[in-house]
JSON list of C-alpha atoms in Angstrom, two decimals:
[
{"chain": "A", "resi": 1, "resn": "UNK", "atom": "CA", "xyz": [98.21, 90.72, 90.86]},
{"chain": "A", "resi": 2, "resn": "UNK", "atom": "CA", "xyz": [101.26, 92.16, 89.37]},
{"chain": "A", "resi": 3, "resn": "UNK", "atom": "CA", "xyz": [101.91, 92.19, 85.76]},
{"chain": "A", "resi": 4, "resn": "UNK", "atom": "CA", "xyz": [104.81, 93.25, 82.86]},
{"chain": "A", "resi": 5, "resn": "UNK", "atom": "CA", "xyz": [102.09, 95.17, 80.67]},
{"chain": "A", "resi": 6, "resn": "UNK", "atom": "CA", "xyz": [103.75, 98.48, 80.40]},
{"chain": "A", "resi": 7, "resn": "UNK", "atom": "CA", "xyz": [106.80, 97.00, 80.26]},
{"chain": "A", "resi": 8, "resn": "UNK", "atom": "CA", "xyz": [106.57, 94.81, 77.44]},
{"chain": "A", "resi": 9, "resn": "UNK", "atom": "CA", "xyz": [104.07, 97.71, 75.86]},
{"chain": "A", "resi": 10, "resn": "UNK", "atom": "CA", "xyz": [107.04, 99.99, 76.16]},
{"chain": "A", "resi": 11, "resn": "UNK", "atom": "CA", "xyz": [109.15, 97.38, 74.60]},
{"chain": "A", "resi": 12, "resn": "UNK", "atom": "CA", "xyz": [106.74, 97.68, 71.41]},
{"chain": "A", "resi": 13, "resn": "UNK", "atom": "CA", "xyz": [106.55, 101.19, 71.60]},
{"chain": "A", "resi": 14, "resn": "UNK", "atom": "CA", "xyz": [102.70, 100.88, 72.04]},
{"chain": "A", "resi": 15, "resn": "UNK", "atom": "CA", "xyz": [101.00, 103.19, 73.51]},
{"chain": "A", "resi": 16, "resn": "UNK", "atom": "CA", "xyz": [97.94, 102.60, 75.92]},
{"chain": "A", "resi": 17, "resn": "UNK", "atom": "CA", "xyz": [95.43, 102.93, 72.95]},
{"chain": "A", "resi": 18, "resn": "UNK", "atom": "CA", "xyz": [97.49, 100.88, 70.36]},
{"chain": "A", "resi": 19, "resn": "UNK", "atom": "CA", "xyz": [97.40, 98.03, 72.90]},
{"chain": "A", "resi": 20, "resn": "UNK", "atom": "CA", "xyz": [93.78, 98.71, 74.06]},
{"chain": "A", "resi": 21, "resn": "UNK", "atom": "CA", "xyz": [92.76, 98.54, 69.66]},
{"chain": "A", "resi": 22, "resn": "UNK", "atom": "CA", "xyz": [94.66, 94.97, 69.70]},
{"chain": "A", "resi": 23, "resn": "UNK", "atom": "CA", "xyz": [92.89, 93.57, 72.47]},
{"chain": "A", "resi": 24, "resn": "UNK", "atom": "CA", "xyz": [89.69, 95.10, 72.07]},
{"chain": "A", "resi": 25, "resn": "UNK", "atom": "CA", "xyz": [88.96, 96.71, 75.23]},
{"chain": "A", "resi": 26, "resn": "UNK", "atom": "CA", "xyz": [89.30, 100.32, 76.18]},
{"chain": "A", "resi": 27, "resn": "UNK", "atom": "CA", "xyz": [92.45, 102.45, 76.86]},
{"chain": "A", "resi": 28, "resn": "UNK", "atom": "CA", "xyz": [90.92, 102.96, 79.99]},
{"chain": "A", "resi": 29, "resn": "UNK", "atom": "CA", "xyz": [91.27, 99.04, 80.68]},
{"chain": "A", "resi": 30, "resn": "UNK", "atom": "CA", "xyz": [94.36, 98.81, 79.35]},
{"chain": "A", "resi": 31, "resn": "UNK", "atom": "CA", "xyz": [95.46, 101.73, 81.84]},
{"chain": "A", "resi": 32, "resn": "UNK", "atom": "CA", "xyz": [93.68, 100.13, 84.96]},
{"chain": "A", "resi": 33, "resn": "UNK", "atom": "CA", "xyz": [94.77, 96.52, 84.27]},
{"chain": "A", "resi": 34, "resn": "UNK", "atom": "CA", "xyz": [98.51, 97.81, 84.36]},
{"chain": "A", "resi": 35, "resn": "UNK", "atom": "CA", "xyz": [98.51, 100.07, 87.32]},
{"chain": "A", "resi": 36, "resn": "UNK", "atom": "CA", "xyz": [97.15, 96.94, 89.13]},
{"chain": "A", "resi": 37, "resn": "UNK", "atom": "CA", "xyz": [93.13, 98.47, 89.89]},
{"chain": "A", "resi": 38, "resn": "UNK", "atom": "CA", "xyz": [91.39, 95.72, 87.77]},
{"chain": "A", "resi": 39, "resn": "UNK", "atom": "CA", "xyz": [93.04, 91.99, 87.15]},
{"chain": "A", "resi": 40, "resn": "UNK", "atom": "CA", "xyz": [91.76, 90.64, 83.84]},
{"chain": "A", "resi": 41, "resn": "UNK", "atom": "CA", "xyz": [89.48, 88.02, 83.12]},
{"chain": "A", "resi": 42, "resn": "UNK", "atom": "CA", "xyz": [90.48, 84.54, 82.36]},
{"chain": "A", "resi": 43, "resn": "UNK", "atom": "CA", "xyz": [89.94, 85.13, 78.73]},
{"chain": "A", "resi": 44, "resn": "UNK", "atom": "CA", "xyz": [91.35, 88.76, 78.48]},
{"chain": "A", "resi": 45, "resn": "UNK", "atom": "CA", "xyz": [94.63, 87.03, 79.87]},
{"chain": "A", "resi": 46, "resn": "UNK", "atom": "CA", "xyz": [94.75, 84.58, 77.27]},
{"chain": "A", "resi": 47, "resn": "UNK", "atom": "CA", "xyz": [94.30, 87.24, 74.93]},
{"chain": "A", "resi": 48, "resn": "UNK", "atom": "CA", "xyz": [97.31, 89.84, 76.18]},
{"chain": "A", "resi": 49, "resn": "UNK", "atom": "CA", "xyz": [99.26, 86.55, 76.63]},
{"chain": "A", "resi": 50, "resn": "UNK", "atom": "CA", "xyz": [98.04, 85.82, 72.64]},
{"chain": "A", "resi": 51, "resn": "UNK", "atom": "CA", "xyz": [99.56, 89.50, 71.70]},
{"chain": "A", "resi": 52, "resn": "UNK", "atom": "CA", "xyz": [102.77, 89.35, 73.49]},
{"chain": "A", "resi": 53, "resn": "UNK", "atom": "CA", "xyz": [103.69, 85.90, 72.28]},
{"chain": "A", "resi": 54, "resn": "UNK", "atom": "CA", "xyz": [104.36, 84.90, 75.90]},
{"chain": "A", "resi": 55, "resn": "UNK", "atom": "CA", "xyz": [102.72, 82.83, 78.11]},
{"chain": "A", "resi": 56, "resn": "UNK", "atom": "CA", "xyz": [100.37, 84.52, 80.97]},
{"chain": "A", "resi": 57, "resn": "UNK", "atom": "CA", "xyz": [102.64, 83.33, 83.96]},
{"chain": "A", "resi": 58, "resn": "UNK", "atom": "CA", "xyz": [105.59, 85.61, 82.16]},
{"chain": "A", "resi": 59, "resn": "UNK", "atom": "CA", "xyz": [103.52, 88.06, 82.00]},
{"chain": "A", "resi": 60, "resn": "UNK", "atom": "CA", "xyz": [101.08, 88.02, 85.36]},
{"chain": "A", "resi": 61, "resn": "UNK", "atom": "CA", "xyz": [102.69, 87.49, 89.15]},
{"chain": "A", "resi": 62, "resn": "UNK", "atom": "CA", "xyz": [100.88, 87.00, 92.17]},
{"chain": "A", "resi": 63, "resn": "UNK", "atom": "CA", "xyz": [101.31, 89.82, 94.64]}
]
């Protein structure tokens, strides 16, 4: 699954950690979910989708 994470991180200037506090994962989450190694769970994509303001089809693609 592709997503926009760093993207619209970058767009915030958040970094990894700043986004990782909001959601309430790890950094190391953060960092896996947007170099495509781990997709998210159902409710951790409502929540990213919560703290972008964006619906999660805007924000996740199928490969």
């Amino acid at each position: 699954m592709n997503n926009r994470l760093k993207v619209l991180r970058a767009e915030r200037d958040w970094s990894q950690a700043d986004l990782a506090q909001a959601l309430g994962v790890s950094r190391q989450t953060v960092n896996a979910l947007e170099t495509g190694r781990y997709d998210p769970s159902l409710p951790l994509a409502f929540k990213i989708a919560r703290v972008f303001g964006q619906p999660i089809e805007a924000i996740f693609t199928e490969d």
